[in-house]
Coordinates of C-alpha atoms and ligand atoms in Angstrom, one line a residue:
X22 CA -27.6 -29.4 -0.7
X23 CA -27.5 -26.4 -2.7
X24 CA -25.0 -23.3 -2.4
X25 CA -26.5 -20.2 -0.6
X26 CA -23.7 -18.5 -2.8
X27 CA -21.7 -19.2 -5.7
X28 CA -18.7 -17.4 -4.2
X29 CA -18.0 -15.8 -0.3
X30 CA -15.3 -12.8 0.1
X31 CA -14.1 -12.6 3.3
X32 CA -12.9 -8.6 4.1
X33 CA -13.7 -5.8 1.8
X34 CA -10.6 -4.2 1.2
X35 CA -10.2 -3.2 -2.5
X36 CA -8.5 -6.5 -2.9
X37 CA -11.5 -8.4 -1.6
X38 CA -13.4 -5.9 -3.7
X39 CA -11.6 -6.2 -6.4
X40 CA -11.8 -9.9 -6.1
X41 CA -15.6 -9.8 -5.5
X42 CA -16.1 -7.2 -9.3
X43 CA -14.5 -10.1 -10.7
X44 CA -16.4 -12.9 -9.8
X45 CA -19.8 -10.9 -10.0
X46 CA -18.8 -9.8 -12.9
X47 CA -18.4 -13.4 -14.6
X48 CA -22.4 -13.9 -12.9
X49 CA -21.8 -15.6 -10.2
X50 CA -23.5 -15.0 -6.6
X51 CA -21.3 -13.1 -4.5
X52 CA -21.6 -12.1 -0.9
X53 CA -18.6 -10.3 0.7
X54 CA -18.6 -10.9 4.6
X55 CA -16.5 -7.6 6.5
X56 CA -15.4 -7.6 10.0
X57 CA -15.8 -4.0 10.3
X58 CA -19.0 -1.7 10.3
X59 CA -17.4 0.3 7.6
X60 CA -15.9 -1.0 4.4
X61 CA -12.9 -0.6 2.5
X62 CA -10.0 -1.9 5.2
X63 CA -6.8 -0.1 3.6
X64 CA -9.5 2.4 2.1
X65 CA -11.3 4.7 4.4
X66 CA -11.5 7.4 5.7
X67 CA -13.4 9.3 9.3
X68 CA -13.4 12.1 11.2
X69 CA -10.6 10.7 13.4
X70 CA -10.0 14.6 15.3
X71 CA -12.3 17.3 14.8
X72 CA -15.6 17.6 13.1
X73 CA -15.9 18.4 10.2
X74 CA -11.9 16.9 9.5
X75 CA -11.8 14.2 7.1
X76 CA -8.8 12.3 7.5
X77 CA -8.0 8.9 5.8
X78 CA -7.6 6.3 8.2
X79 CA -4.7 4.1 6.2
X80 CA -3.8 4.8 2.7
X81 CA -3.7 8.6 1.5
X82 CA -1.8 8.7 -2.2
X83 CA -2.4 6.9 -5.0
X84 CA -0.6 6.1 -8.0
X85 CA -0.9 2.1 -7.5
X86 CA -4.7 2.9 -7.7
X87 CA -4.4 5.4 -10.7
X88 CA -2.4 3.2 -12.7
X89 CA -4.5 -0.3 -11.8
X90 CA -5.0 -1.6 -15.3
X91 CA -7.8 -3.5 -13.6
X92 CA -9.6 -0.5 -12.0
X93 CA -8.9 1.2 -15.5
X94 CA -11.6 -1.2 -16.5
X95 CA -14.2 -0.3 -14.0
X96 CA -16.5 2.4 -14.6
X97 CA -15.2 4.0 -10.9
X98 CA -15.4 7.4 -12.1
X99 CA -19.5 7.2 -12.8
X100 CA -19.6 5.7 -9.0
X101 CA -18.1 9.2 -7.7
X102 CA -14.3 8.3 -7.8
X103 CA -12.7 12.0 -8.7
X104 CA -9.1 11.6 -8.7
X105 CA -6.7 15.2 -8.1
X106 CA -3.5 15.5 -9.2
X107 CA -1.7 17.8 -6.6
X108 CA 0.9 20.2 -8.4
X109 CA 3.8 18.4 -7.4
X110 CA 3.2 14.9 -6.4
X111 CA 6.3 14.4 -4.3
X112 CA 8.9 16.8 -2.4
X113 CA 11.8 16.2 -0.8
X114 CA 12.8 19.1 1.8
X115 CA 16.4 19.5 2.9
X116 CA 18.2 21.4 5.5
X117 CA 19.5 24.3 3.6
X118 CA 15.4 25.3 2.8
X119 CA 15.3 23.9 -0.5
X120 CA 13.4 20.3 -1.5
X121 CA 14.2 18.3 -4.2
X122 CA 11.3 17.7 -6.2
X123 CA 9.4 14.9 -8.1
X124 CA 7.9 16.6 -11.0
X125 CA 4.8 14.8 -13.3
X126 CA 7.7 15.6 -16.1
X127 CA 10.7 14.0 -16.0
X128 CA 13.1 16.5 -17.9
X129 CA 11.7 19.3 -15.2
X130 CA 12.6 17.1 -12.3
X131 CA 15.7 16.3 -13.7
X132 CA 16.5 19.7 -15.0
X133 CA 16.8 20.8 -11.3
X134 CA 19.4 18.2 -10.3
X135 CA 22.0 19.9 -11.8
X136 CA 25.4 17.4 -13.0
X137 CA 23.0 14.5 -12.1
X138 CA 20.1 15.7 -14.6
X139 CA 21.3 13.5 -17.5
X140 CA 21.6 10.2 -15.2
X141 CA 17.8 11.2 -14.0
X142 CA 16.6 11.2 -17.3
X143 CA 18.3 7.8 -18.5
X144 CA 16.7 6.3 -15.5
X145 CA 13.2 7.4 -15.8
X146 CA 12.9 8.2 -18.8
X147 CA 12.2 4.6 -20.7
X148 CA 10.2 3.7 -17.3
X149 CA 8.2 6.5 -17.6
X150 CA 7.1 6.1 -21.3
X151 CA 7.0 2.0 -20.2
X152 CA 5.0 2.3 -17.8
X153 CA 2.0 0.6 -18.8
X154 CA 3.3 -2.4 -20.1
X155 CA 5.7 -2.3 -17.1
X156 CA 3.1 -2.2 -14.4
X157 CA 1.6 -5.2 -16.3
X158 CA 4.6 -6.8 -16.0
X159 CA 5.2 -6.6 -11.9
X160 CA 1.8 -6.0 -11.0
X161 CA 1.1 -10.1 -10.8
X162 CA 3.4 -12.8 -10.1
X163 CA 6.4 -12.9 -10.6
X164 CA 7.1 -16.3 -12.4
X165 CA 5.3 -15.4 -15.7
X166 CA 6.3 -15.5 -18.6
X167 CA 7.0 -11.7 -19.6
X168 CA 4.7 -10.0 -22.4
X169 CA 6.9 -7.5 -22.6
X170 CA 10.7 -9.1 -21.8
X171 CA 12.7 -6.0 -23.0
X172 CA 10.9 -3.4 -20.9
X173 CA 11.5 -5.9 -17.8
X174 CA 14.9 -6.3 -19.2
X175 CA 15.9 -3.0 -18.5
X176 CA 14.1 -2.6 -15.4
X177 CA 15.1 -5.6 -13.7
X178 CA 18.9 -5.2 -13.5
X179 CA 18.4 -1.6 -11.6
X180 CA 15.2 -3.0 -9.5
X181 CA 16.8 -5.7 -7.8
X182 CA 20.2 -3.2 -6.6
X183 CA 20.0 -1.8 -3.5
X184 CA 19.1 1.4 -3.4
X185 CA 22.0 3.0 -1.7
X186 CA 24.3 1.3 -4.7
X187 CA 22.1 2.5 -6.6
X188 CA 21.8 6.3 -6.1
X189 CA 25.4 6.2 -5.0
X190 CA 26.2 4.8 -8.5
X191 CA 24.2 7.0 -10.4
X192 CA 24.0 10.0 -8.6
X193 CA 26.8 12.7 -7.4
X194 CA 24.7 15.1 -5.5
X195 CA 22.1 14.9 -2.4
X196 CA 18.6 16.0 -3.8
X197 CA 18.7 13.4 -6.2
X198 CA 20.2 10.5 -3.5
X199 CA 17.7 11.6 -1.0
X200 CA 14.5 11.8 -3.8
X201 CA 15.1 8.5 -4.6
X202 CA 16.2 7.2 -1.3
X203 CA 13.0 8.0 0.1
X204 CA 10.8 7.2 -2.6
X205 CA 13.1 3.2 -2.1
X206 CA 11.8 3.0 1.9
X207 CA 7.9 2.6 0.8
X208 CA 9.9 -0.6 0.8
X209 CA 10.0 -0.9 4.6
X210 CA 13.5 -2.8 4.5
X211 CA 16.8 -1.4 4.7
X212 CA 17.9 0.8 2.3
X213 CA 21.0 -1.2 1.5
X214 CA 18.9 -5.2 0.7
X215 CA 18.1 -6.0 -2.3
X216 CA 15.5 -5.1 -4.7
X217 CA 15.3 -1.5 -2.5
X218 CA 15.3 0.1 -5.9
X219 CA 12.1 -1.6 -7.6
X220 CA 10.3 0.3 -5.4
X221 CA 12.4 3.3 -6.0
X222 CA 11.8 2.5 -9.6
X223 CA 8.3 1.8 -9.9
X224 CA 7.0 4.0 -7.9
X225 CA 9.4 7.7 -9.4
X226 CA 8.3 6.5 -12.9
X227 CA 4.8 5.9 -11.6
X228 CA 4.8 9.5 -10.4
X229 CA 5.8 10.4 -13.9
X230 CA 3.6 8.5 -15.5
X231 CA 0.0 8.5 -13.7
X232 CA 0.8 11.2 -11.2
X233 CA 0.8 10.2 -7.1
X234 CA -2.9 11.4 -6.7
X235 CA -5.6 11.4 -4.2
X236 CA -9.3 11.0 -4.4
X237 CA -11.9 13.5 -3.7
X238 CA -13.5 13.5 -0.4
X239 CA -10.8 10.7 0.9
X240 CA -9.9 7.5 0.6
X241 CA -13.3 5.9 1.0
X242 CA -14.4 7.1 -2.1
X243 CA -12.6 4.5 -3.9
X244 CA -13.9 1.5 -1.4
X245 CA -17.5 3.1 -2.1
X246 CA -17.0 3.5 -6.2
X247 CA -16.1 -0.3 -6.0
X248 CA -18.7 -1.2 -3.6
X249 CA -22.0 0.6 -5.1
X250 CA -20.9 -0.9 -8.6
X251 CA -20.1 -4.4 -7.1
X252 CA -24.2 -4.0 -5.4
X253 CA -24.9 -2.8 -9.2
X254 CA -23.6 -5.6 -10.6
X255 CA -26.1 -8.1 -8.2
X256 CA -23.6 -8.4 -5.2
X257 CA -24.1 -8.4 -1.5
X258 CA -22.1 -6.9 1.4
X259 CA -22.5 -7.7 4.6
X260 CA -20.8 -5.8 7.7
X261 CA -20.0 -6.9 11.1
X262 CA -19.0 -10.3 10.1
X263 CA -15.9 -11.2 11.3
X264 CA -14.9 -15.0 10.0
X265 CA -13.1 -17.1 12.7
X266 CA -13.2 -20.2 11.6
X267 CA -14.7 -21.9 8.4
X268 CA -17.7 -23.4 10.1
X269 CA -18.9 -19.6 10.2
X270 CA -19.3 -19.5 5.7
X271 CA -22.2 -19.9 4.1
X272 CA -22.6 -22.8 1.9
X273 CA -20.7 -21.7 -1.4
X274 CA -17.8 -23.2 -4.2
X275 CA -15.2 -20.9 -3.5
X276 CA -14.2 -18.6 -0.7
X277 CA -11.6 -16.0 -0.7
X278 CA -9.9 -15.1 1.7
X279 CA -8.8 -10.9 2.1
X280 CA -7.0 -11.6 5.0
X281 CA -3.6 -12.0 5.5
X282 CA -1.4 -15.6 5.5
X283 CA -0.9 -15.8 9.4
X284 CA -5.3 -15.4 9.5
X285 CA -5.7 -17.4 6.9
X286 CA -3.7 -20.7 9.0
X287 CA -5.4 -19.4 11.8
X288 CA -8.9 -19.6 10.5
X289 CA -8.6 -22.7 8.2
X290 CA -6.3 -24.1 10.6
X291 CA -5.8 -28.0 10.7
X292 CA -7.9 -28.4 7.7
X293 CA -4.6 -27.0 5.7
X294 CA -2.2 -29.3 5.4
X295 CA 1.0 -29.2 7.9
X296 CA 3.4 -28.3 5.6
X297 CA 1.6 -25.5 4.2
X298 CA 0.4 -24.1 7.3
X299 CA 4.2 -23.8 8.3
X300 CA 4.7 -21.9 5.2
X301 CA 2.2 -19.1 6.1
X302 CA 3.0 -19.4 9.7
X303 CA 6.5 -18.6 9.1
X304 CA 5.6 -15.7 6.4
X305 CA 7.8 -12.9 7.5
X306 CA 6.4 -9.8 8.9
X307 CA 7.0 -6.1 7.3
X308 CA 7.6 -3.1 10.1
X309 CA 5.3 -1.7 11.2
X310 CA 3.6 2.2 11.7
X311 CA 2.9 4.5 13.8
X312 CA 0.4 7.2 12.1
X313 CA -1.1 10.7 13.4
X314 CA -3.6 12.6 11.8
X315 CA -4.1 16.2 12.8
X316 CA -6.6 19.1 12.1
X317 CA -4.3 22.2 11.4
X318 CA -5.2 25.6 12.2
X319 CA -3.3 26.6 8.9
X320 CA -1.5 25.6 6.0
X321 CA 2.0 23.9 6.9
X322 CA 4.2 26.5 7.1
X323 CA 7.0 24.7 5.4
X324 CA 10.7 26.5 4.7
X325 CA 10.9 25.5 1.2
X326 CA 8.0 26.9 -0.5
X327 CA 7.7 23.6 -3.2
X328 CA 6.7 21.8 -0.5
X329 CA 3.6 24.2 0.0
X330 CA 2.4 22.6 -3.5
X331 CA 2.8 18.9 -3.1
X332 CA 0.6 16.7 -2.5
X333 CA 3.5 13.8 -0.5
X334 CA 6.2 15.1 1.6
X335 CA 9.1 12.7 2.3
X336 CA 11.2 13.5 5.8
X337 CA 13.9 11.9 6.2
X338 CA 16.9 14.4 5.0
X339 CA 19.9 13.0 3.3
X340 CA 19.8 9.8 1.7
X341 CA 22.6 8.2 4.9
X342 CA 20.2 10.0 7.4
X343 CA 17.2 8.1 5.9
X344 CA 19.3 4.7 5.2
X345 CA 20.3 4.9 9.0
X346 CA 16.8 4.9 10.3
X347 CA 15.7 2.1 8.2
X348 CA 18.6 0.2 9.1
X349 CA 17.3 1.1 13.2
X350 CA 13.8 0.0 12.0
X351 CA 14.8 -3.4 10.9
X352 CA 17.0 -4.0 13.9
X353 CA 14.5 -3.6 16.0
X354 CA 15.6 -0.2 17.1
X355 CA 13.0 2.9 17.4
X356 CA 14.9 5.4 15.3
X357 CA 15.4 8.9 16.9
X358 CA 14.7 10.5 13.4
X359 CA 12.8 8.7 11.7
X360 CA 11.5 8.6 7.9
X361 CA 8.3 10.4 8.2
X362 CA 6.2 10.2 5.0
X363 CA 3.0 13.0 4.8
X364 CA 0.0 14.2 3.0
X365 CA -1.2 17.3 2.6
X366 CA -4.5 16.5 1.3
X367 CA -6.8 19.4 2.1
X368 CA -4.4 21.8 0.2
X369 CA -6.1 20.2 -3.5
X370 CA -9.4 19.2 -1.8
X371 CA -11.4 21.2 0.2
X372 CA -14.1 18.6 0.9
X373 CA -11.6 17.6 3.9
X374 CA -11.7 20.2 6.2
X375 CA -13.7 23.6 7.0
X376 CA -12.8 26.7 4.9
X377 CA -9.2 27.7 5.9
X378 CA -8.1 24.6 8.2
X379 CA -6.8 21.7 7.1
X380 CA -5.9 18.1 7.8
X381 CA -2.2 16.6 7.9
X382 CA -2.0 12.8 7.5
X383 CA 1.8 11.7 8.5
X384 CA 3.0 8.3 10.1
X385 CA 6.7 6.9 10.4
X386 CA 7.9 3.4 10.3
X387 CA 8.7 1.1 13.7
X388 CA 10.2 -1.9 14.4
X389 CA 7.4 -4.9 14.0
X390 CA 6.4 -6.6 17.3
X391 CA 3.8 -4.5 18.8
X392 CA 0.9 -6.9 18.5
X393 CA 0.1 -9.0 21.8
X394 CA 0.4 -12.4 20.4
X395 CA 4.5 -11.8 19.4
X396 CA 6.8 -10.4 22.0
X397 CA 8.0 -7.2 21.1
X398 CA 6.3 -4.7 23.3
X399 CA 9.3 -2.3 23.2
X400 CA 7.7 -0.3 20.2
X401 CA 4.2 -0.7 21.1
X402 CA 5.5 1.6 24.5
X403 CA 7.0 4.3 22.5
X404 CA 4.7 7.1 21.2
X405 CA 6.4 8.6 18.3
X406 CA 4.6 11.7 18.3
X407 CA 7.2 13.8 19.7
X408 CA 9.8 12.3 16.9
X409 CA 7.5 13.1 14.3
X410 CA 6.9 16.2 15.2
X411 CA 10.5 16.9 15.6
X412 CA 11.1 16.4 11.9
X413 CA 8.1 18.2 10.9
X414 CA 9.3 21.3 12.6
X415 CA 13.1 20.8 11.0
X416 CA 11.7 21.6 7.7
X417 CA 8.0 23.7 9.2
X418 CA 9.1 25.8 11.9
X419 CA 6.3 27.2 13.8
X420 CA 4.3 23.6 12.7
X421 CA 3.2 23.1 15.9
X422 CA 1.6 26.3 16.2
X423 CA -0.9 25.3 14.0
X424 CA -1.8 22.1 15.8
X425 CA -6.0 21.8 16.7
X426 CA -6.2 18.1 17.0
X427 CA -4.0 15.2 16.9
X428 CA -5.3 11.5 16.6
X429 CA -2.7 8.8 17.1
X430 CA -2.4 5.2 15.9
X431 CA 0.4 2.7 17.3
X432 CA 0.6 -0.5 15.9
X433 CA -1.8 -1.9 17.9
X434 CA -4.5 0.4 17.4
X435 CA -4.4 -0.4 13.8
X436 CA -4.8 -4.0 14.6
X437 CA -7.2 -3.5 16.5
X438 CA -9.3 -1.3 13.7
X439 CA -8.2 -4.2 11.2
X440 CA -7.2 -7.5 11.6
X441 CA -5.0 -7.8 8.8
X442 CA -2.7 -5.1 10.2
X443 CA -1.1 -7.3 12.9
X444 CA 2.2 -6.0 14.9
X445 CA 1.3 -2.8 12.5
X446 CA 2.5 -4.4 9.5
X447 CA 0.7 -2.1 6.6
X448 CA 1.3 -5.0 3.6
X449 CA 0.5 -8.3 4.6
X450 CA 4.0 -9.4 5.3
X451 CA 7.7 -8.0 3.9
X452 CA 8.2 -7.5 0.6
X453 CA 11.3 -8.6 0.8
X454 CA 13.3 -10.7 -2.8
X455 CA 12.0 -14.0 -1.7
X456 CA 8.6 -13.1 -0.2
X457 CA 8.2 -10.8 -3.9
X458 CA 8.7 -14.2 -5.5
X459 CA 7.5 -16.9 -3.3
X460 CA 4.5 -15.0 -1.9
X461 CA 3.0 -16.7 0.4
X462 CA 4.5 -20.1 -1.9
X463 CA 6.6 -20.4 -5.2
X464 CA 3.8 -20.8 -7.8
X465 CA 2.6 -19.2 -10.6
X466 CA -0.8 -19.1 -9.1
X467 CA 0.0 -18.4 -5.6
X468 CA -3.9 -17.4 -5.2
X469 CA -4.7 -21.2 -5.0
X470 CA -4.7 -23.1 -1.3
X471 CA -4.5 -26.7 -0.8
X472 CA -8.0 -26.9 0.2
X473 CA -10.2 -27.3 -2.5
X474 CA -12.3 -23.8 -2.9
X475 CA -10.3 -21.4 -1.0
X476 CA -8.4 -19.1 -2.3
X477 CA -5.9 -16.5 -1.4
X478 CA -6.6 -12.5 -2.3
X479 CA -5.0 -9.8 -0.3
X480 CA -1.7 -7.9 -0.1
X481 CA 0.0 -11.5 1.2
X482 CA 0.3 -12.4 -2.5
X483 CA 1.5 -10.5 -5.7
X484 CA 1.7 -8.0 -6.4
X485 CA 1.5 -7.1 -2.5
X486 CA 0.9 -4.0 -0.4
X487 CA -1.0 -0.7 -1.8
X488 CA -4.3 0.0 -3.2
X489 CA -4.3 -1.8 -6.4
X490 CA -7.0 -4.3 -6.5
X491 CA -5.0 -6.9 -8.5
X492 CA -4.5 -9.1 -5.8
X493 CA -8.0 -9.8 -5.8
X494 CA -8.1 -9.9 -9.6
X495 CA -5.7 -12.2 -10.0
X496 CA -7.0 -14.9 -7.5
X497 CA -10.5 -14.3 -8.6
X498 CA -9.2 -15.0 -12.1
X499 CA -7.6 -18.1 -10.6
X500 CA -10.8 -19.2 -9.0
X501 CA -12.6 -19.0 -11.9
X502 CA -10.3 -20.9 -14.0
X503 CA -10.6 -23.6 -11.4
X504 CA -14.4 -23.6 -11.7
X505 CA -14.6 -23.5 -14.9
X506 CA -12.3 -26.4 -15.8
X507 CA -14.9 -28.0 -13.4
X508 CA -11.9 -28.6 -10.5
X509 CA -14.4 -27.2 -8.3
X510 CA -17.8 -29.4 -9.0
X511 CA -21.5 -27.3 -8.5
X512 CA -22.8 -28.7 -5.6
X513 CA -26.7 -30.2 -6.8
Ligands
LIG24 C1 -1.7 3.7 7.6 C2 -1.7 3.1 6.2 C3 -1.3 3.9 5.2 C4 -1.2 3.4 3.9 N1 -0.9 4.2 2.9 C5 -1.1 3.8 1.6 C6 -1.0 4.7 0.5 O1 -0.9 5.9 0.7 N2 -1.2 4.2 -0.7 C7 -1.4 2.9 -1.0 O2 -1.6 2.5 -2.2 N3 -1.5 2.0 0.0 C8 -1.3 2.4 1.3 N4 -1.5 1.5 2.3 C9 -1.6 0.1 2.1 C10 -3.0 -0.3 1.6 O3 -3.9 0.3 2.4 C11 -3.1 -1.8 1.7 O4 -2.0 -2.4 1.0 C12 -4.3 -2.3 1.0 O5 -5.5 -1.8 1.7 C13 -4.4 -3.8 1.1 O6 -5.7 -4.2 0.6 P1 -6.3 -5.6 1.0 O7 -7.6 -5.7 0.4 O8 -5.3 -6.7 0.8 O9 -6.5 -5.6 2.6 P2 -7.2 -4.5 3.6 O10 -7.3 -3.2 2.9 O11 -6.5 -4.6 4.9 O12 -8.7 -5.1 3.7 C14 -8.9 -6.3 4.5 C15 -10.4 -6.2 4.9 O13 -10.7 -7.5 5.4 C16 -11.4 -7.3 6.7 N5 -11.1 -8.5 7.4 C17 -9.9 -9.0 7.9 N6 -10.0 -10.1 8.5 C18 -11.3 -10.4 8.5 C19 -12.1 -11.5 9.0 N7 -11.5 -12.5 9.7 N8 -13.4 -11.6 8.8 C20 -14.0 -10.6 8.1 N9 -13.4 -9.5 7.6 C21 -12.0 -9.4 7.8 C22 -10.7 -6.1 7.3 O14 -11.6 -5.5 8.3 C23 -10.6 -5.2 6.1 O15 -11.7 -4.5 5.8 C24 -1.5 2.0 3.7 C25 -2.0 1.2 4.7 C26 -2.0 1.7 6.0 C27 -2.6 0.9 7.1

């Protein structure tokens, strides 16, 4: 019988986006099958508080996005994608009223670190002029073999420290620990494991290099750049189609899956073979969030006044202050302070809220647990509002003064709104040293299943978490290989 599709893509986050352009773009038949009634998953954004308030619902910030050597390649910017580069892409506000500051130019940042500009510099400053080849380099699997060995060379050494050695070693003075310190816990593991410092490293140099910005009119505007040009390109979307179980696909060659590795066992269940099914079973789980959104009366009226023209605010304090609450985090612990990581979007867009208000996007890491089907409730009780807050108003006095509306998302409310963000977990499983190499298996094409035709696209393989699209890329590249080396047979 013949295929209703040449290819099915189940989710449309910009992964299964991403992997969907690809495919279409080689001419086959696509369809895209999303749970939700809106698409875009990590990509979206609502009026979560007040009318007329645009928040985005997950991801906020951007560089992953702006420096995607595959969405370099899509005409994005002719489908409405307008990115803004806020003045200062990243501050870092202390308790004596000063911030230390990530600055598009390195010498500038590092020129205000005092006795620790000149390590600053020899850190970031070979990234930074690296960064393309770089970003090729880690943004796919790790076992490769590199195009561009030197570059990863010197990056590698540094990225797989921890990043308290690491800013402890190269550093003498506190804005530059806690920059970088906070920059390390997008990692969402302890400051002190290994490979803490990639992160550090990739993403400081990516804020040099590409800027950490944010598009026009929110988040959604990238899922609906990809999407209209993917329905330009011949494709079809369809919403409210949440896959359970494979019986529910149309009849097509290959399927891939957006989902993460504990849906994908789930849904292909006993068809996978045992031992593989252990393997994503027993994928290890990230943290999770808890996020609020709120619709401000008023700028944020912060103590250090750098922080009025950034774009990301990291609130943590020192770099021992943050390190401690990560360590809670990973414990299992619900840290008093916690790392609090906010945007400020409506100060460099005003499409996001009405003339003079604006919107705050902010959320905090928590233990992972919160989802019903593993028993951790503790976090899912605990409403960090009041902890945020609290380390708002350290560095904003007078913040909640400004407060119109407040929308709140534990960890299960984002599973709920998206299946692939069980127990809160914002990156399809950690991103720890072996899960960055074995992710969900130790392959060069961990994309591939054992099941004939499926295929794996989301966050749960290389390069991971953010708002990249190589994910999809990648295993869209890996599909079509297969089909094309005739591994998968047209059906007659
Ligand atoms: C609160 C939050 C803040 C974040 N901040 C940032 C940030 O600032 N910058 C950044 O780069 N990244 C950020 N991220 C991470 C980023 O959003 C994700 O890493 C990225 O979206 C992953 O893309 P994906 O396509 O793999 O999965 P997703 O974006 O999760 O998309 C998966 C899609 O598949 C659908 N789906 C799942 N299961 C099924 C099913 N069974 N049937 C049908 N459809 C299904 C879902 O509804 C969803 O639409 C954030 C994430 C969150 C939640």
């Amino acid at each position: 019988m013949a295929n209703d599709y040449d290819a099915v893509v189940i989710g449309s986050g910009p992964n299964g986006l991403g992997a969907a352009i690809t495919l279409v773009r080689a001419g086959l038949s696509v369809l895209v099958l999303e749970a939700n009634p809106t698409i875009g998953g990590g990509a979206r954004s609502a009026e979560l508080t007040l009318p007329g308030f645009i928040h985005d619902v997950c991801s906020a910030i951007h560089p992953l996005a702006a420096g995607s050597a595959f969405f370099k390649t899509l005409p994005l910017e002719r489908f409405g994608l307008d990115w803004i580069q806020p003045e200062i892409p990243l501050a870092h506000p202390l308790d004596d009223g000063t911030a230390a500051c990530l600055q598009r130019d390195v010498d500038l940042t590092a020129n205000s670190f005092g006795s620790d500009a000149r390590s600053y510099q020899n850190l970031m400053t070979p990234l930074t002029r690296d960064w393309q080849n770089l970003s090729a380099e880690f943004l796919q699997p790790i076992l490769h073999l590199p195009r561009h060995p030197i570059a990863l060379g010197r990056f590698g050494i540094r990225a797989l420290c921890p990043a308290t050695w690491l800013t402890r070693f190269l550093f003498k003075n506190e804005p530059a620990r806690a920059l970088f310190a906070g920059i390390a816990a997008h990692s969402f593991l302890p400051l002190e494991s290994l490979v803490t410092s990639a992160f550090g490293l990739v993403l400081g140099s990516a804020g040099h290099a590409v800027g950490w910005p944010l598009p026009r009119g929110g988040s959604q505007s990238i899922s609906n750049a990809l999407a209209n040009y993917f329905r330009e390109l011949g494709g079809k979307i369809e919403i409210d189609r949440r896959i359970e179980n494979l019986n529910q696909l149309p009849k097509t060659r290959v399927t891939l899956f957006d989902t993460t590795v504990w849906q994908l066992a789930r849904i292909a269940g006993e068809r996978l073979p045992a031992r593989y099914r252990h393997r994503l079973e027993n994928f290890r789980h990230a943290p999770g969030i808890f996020k609020i959104d709120y619709a401000l009366s008023s700028p944020i009226p912060w103590k250090s006044e750098a922080c009025r023209r950034a774009g990301t605010i990291h609130l943590g304090g020192t770099l021992d202050q943050i390190a401690s609450a990560e360590r809670d985090v990973a414990r299992g612990q619900v840290p008093n302070r916690p790392f609090v990581l906010v945007a400020q979007q409506s100060l460099f867009d005003e499409t996001r809220a009405p003339h003079g208000k604006h919107t705050l996007w902010a959320y905090c890491h928590v233990p992972f647990g919160c989802s019903p089907q593993r028993v951790r409730p503790v976090a899912d009780k605990i409403d960090m509002s009041e902890r945020i807050e609290s380390q708002i108003e350290r560095f904003a006095p007078g913040f909640r003064d400004c407060i119109l509306g407040r929308h709140k998302m534990s960890a299960t409310d984002l599973e709920k709104s998206n299946p692939n963000l069980a127990g809160g977990d914002i990156n399809g499983g950690a991103a720890n040293l072996w899960q960055l190499i074995a992710r969900p298996i130790l392959s060069p094409t961990p994309y591939r299943t054992p099941l004939r035709g499926i295929y794996l696209c989301s966050s749960s393989t290389p390069p991971g978490g953010g708002v990249h699209g190589m994910c999809g890329y990648h295993a869209a590249r890996a599909a079509l290989r297969d089909m094309f080396d005739k591994r998968i047979p047209v059906e007659p």
